[in-house]
Amino acid sequence: NISEAKRAAGDRLQYIDPKTEGGLWRFINDSEEAPNLRLIYHPKFEKPSAKNPDGVLPKRAFLQAAHDIPAGVELTWDYGPAYPRPWKEAEASEAGGQALRVDEGG
């Protein structure tokens, strides 16, 4: 985990908060299911190893197209597992309730 490695090395963590900063990142939405962009770190993260005991911690992050994106298509990336998605719980709950009502009526 990059965050854990940066903390262990005493490297300052930085977050992109589109409420106050972020430039064009503000317009890129979350898609856990089918993101068309991927987050790339530079330099590439490497865990400590015998060859490189300190490992490599990234200093920059940027988004790269995961594939060709046609003009007019919404740009999306997966915000990650720590991003709260309360609507998913609501949707799962609603779907379960609808299935339950159908089963009861059938």
mmCIF file with all atom_site columns, C-alpha atoms in Angstrom:
data_model
loop_
_atom_site.group_PDB
_atom_site.id
_atom_site.type_symbol
_atom_site.label_atom_id
_atom_site.label_alt_id
_atom_site.label_comp_id
_atom_site.label_asym_id
_atom_site.label_entity_id
_atom_site.label_seq_id
_atom_site.pdbx_PDB_ins_code
_atom_site.Cartn_x
_atom_site.Cartn_y
_atom_site.Cartn_z
_atom_site.occupancy
_atom_site.B_iso_or_equiv
_atom_site.pdbx_formal_charge
_atom_site.auth_seq_id
_atom_site.auth_comp_id
_atom_site.auth_asym_id
_atom_site.auth_atom_id
_atom_site.pdbx_PDB_model_num
ATOM 1   C CA . ASN A 1 1   ? 0.000   0.000   0.000   1.00 0.00 ? 1   ASN A CA 1
ATOM 2   C CA . ILE A 1 2   ? 1.529   3.279   -1.104  1.00 0.00 ? 2   ILE A CA 1
ATOM 3   C CA . SER A 1 3   ? -0.002  5.317   1.746   1.00 0.00 ? 3   SER A CA 1
ATOM 4   C CA . GLU A 1 4   ? 1.399   2.966   4.394   1.00 0.00 ? 4   GLU A CA 1
ATOM 5   C CA . ALA A 1 5   ? 4.835   2.968   2.771   1.00 0.00 ? 5   ALA A CA 1
ATOM 6   C CA . LYS A 1 6   ? 4.902   6.779   2.604   1.00 0.00 ? 6   LYS A CA 1
ATOM 7   C CA . ARG A 1 7   ? 3.884   7.064   6.274   1.00 0.00 ? 7   ARG A CA 1
ATOM 8   C CA . ALA A 1 8   ? 6.515   4.517   7.348   1.00 0.00 ? 8   ALA A CA 1
ATOM 9   C CA . ALA A 1 9   ? 9.199   6.470   5.477   1.00 0.00 ? 9   ALA A CA 1
ATOM 10  C CA . GLY A 1 10  ? 8.085   9.744   7.065   1.00 0.00 ? 10  GLY A CA 1
ATOM 11  C CA . ASP A 1 11  ? 7.072   11.060  3.641   1.00 0.00 ? 11  ASP A CA 1
ATOM 12  C CA . ARG A 1 12  ? 4.303   13.645  3.796   1.00 0.00 ? 12  ARG A CA 1
ATOM 13  C CA . LEU A 1 13  ? 1.022   12.393  2.354   1.00 0.00 ? 13  LEU A CA 1
ATOM 14  C CA . GLN A 1 14  ? -0.841  14.714  0.034   1.00 0.00 ? 14  GLN A CA 1
ATOM 15  C CA . TYR A 1 15  ? -4.401  14.444  -1.175  1.00 0.00 ? 15  TYR A CA 1
ATOM 16  C CA . ILE A 1 16  ? -6.217  15.951  -4.104  1.00 0.00 ? 16  ILE A CA 1
ATOM 17  C CA . ASP A 1 17  ? -9.228  17.820  -2.758  1.00 0.00 ? 17  ASP A CA 1
ATOM 18  C CA . PRO A 1 18  ? -11.299 19.085  -5.679  1.00 0.00 ? 18  PRO A CA 1
ATOM 19  C CA . LYS A 1 19  ? -13.348 21.294  -3.361  1.00 0.00 ? 19  LYS A CA 1
ATOM 20  C CA . THR A 1 20  ? -10.366 23.621  -3.022  1.00 0.00 ? 20  THR A CA 1
ATOM 21  C CA . GLU A 1 21  ? -7.834  22.520  -5.666  1.00 0.00 ? 21  GLU A CA 1
ATOM 22  C CA . GLY A 1 22  ? -7.473  20.146  -8.538  1.00 0.00 ? 22  GLY A CA 1
ATOM 23  C CA . GLY A 1 23  ? -7.953  22.050  -11.762 1.00 0.00 ? 23  GLY A CA 1
ATOM 24  C CA . LEU A 1 24  ? -9.517  19.752  -14.341 1.00 0.00 ? 24  LEU A CA 1
ATOM 25  C CA . TRP A 1 25  ? -9.608  16.871  -11.827 1.00 0.00 ? 25  TRP A CA 1
ATOM 26  C CA . ARG A 1 26  ? -12.785 18.516  -10.534 1.00 0.00 ? 26  ARG A CA 1
ATOM 27  C CA . PHE A 1 27  ? -14.604 17.359  -13.653 1.00 0.00 ? 27  PHE A CA 1
ATOM 28  C CA . ILE A 1 28  ? -13.584 13.695  -13.550 1.00 0.00 ? 28  ILE A CA 1
ATOM 29  C CA . ASN A 1 29  ? -16.187 11.489  -11.912 1.00 0.00 ? 29  ASN A CA 1
ATOM 30  C CA . ASP A 1 30  ? -16.001 8.216   -10.009 1.00 0.00 ? 30  ASP A CA 1
ATOM 31  C CA . SER A 1 31  ? -16.637 4.902   -11.727 1.00 0.00 ? 31  SER A CA 1
ATOM 32  C CA . GLU A 1 32  ? -15.784 1.812   -9.771  1.00 0.00 ? 32  GLU A CA 1
ATOM 33  C CA . GLU A 1 33  ? -17.241 -0.445  -12.467 1.00 0.00 ? 33  GLU A CA 1
ATOM 34  C CA . ALA A 1 34  ? -15.757 0.910   -15.713 1.00 0.00 ? 34  ALA A CA 1
ATOM 35  C CA . PRO A 1 35  ? -13.291 3.791   -15.346 1.00 0.00 ? 35  PRO A CA 1
ATOM 36  C CA . ASN A 1 36  ? -11.789 5.053   -18.594 1.00 0.00 ? 36  ASN A CA 1
ATOM 37  C CA . LEU A 1 37  ? -8.817  6.683   -16.833 1.00 0.00 ? 37  LEU A CA 1
ATOM 38  C CA . ARG A 1 38  ? -6.283  5.128   -14.482 1.00 0.00 ? 38  ARG A CA 1
ATOM 39  C CA . LEU A 1 39  ? -4.158  6.691   -11.770 1.00 0.00 ? 39  LEU A CA 1
ATOM 40  C CA . ILE A 1 40  ? -0.430  6.515   -12.488 1.00 0.00 ? 40  ILE A CA 1
ATOM 41  C CA . TYR A 1 41  ? 2.286   7.266   -9.940  1.00 0.00 ? 41  TYR A CA 1
ATOM 42  C CA . HIS A 1 42  ? 5.706   8.715   -10.748 1.00 0.00 ? 42  HIS A CA 1
ATOM 43  C CA . PRO A 1 43  ? 8.157   7.395   -10.001 1.00 0.00 ? 43  PRO A CA 1
ATOM 44  C CA . LYS A 1 44  ? 6.560   3.977   -9.947  1.00 0.00 ? 44  LYS A CA 1
ATOM 45  C CA . PHE A 1 45  ? 6.017   2.648   -6.408  1.00 0.00 ? 45  PHE A CA 1
ATOM 46  C CA . GLU A 1 46  ? 8.348   -0.159  -5.385  1.00 0.00 ? 46  GLU A CA 1
ATOM 47  C CA . LYS A 1 47  ? 8.260   -1.955  -2.051  1.00 0.00 ? 47  LYS A CA 1
ATOM 48  C CA . PRO A 1 48  ? 11.582  -2.243  -0.226  1.00 0.00 ? 48  PRO A CA 1
ATOM 49  C CA . SER A 1 49  ? 13.580  -5.255  -1.397  1.00 0.00 ? 49  SER A CA 1
ATOM 50  C CA . ALA A 1 50  ? 17.056  -6.759  -1.050  1.00 0.00 ? 50  ALA A CA 1
ATOM 51  C CA . LYS A 1 51  ? 18.041  -4.939  -4.238  1.00 0.00 ? 51  LYS A CA 1
ATOM 52  C CA . ASN A 1 52  ? 16.578  -1.610  -3.084  1.00 0.00 ? 52  ASN A CA 1
ATOM 53  C CA . PRO A 1 53  ? 16.104  -1.596  0.722   1.00 0.00 ? 53  PRO A CA 1
ATOM 54  C CA . ASP A 1 54  ? 14.480  1.847   0.734   1.00 0.00 ? 54  ASP A CA 1
ATOM 55  C CA . GLY A 1 55  ? 12.040  1.085   -2.065  1.00 0.00 ? 55  GLY A CA 1
ATOM 56  C CA . VAL A 1 56  ? 10.714  3.883   -4.252  1.00 0.00 ? 56  VAL A CA 1
ATOM 57  C CA . LEU A 1 57  ? 7.990   6.268   -3.118  1.00 0.00 ? 57  LEU A CA 1
ATOM 58  C CA . PRO A 1 58  ? 5.998   8.183   -5.731  1.00 0.00 ? 58  PRO A CA 1
ATOM 59  C CA . LYS A 1 59  ? 6.080   11.966  -5.644  1.00 0.00 ? 59  LYS A CA 1
ATOM 60  C CA . ARG A 1 60  ? 3.513   12.692  -8.354  1.00 0.00 ? 60  ARG A CA 1
ATOM 61  C CA . ALA A 1 61  ? 0.228   11.247  -9.549  1.00 0.00 ? 61  ALA A CA 1
ATOM 62  C CA . PHE A 1 62  ? -1.544  11.756  -12.851 1.00 0.00 ? 62  PHE A CA 1
ATOM 63  C CA . LEU A 1 63  ? -4.397  10.250  -14.833 1.00 0.00 ? 63  LEU A CA 1
ATOM 64  C CA . GLN A 1 64  ? -3.856  8.355   -18.061 1.00 0.00 ? 64  GLN A CA 1
ATOM 65  C CA . ALA A 1 65  ? -6.442  7.053   -20.519 1.00 0.00 ? 65  ALA A CA 1
ATOM 66  C CA . ALA A 1 66  ? -7.026  3.334   -20.016 1.00 0.00 ? 66  ALA A CA 1
ATOM 67  C CA . HIS A 1 67  ? -8.059  3.096   -23.695 1.00 0.00 ? 67  HIS A CA 1
ATOM 68  C CA . ASP A 1 68  ? -9.110  5.389   -26.544 1.00 0.00 ? 68  ASP A CA 1
ATOM 69  C CA . ILE A 1 69  ? -11.894 7.672   -25.309 1.00 0.00 ? 69  ILE A CA 1
ATOM 70  C CA . PRO A 1 70  ? -14.251 9.104   -27.930 1.00 0.00 ? 70  PRO A CA 1
ATOM 71  C CA . ALA A 1 71  ? -14.997 12.830  -27.875 1.00 0.00 ? 71  ALA A CA 1
ATOM 72  C CA . GLY A 1 72  ? -17.947 13.721  -25.670 1.00 0.00 ? 72  GLY A CA 1
ATOM 73  C CA . VAL A 1 73  ? -17.570 10.705  -23.355 1.00 0.00 ? 73  VAL A CA 1
ATOM 74  C CA . GLU A 1 74  ? -17.534 11.429  -19.622 1.00 0.00 ? 74  GLU A CA 1
ATOM 75  C CA . LEU A 1 75  ? -14.100 11.014  -18.038 1.00 0.00 ? 75  LEU A CA 1
ATOM 76  C CA . THR A 1 76  ? -14.099 8.663   -15.051 1.00 0.00 ? 76  THR A CA 1
ATOM 77  C CA . TRP A 1 77  ? -11.667 6.946   -12.716 1.00 0.00 ? 77  TRP A CA 1
ATOM 78  C CA . ASP A 1 78  ? -12.028 4.696   -9.704  1.00 0.00 ? 78  ASP A CA 1
ATOM 79  C CA . TYR A 1 79  ? -11.689 6.871   -6.586  1.00 0.00 ? 79  TYR A CA 1
ATOM 80  C CA . GLY A 1 80  ? -10.619 3.759   -4.680  1.00 0.00 ? 80  GLY A CA 1
ATOM 81  C CA . PRO A 1 81  ? -11.873 1.591   -1.847  1.00 0.00 ? 81  PRO A CA 1
ATOM 82  C CA . ALA A 1 82  ? -11.614 4.355   0.781   1.00 0.00 ? 82  ALA A CA 1
ATOM 83  C CA . TYR A 1 83  ? -14.092 6.593   -1.097  1.00 0.00 ? 83  TYR A CA 1
ATOM 84  C CA . PRO A 1 84  ? -17.522 6.383   0.563   1.00 0.00 ? 84  PRO A CA 1
ATOM 85  C CA . ARG A 1 85  ? -20.297 5.217   -1.758  1.00 0.00 ? 85  ARG A CA 1
ATOM 86  C CA . PRO A 1 86  ? -23.436 5.319   0.421   1.00 0.00 ? 86  PRO A CA 1
ATOM 87  C CA . TRP A 1 87  ? -25.741 5.068   -2.608  1.00 0.00 ? 87  TRP A CA 1
ATOM 88  C CA . LYS A 1 88  ? -24.442 1.546   -3.267  1.00 0.00 ? 88  LYS A CA 1
ATOM 89  C CA . GLU A 1 89  ? -25.679 0.418   0.141   1.00 0.00 ? 89  GLU A CA 1
ATOM 90  C CA . ALA A 1 90  ? -29.024 2.097   -0.523  1.00 0.00 ? 90  ALA A CA 1
ATOM 91  C CA . GLU A 1 91  ? -29.299 0.473   -3.967  1.00 0.00 ? 91  GLU A CA 1
ATOM 92  C CA . ALA A 1 92  ? -28.423 -2.951  -2.534  1.00 0.00 ? 92  ALA A CA 1
ATOM 93  C CA . SER A 1 93  ? -30.973 -2.473  0.216   1.00 0.00 ? 93  SER A CA 1
ATOM 94  C CA . GLU A 1 94  ? -33.670 -1.379  -2.252  1.00 0.00 ? 94  GLU A CA 1
ATOM 95  C CA . ALA A 1 95  ? -32.900 -4.271  -4.598  1.00 0.00 ? 95  ALA A CA 1
ATOM 96  C CA . GLY A 1 96  ? -33.114 -6.719  -1.712  1.00 0.00 ? 96  GLY A CA 1
ATOM 97  C CA . GLY A 1 97  ? -36.419 -5.228  -0.613  1.00 0.00 ? 97  GLY A CA 1
ATOM 98  C CA . GLN A 1 98  ? -37.867 -5.437  -4.127  1.00 0.00 ? 98  GLN A CA 1
ATOM 99  C CA . ALA A 1 99  ? -36.747 -9.035  -4.500  1.00 0.00 ? 99  ALA A CA 1
ATOM 100 C CA . LEU A 1 100 ? -38.279 -9.831  -1.136  1.00 0.00 ? 100 LEU A CA 1
ATOM 101 C CA . ARG A 1 101 ? -41.614 -8.261  -2.133  1.00 0.00 ? 101 ARG A CA 1
ATOM 102 C CA . VAL A 1 102 ? -41.651 -10.220 -5.381  1.00 0.00 ? 102 VAL A CA 1
ATOM 103 C CA . ASP A 1 103 ? -40.928 -13.479 -3.559  1.00 0.00 ? 103 ASP A CA 1
ATOM 104 C CA . GLU A 1 104 ? -43.653 -12.795 -1.020  1.00 0.00 ? 104 GLU A CA 1
ATOM 105 C CA . GLY A 1 105 ? -46.212 -12.003 -3.704  1.00 0.00 ? 105 GLY A CA 1
ATOM 106 C CA . GLY A 1 106 ? -45.316 -14.982 -5.936  1.00 0.00 ? 106 GLY A CA 1
#
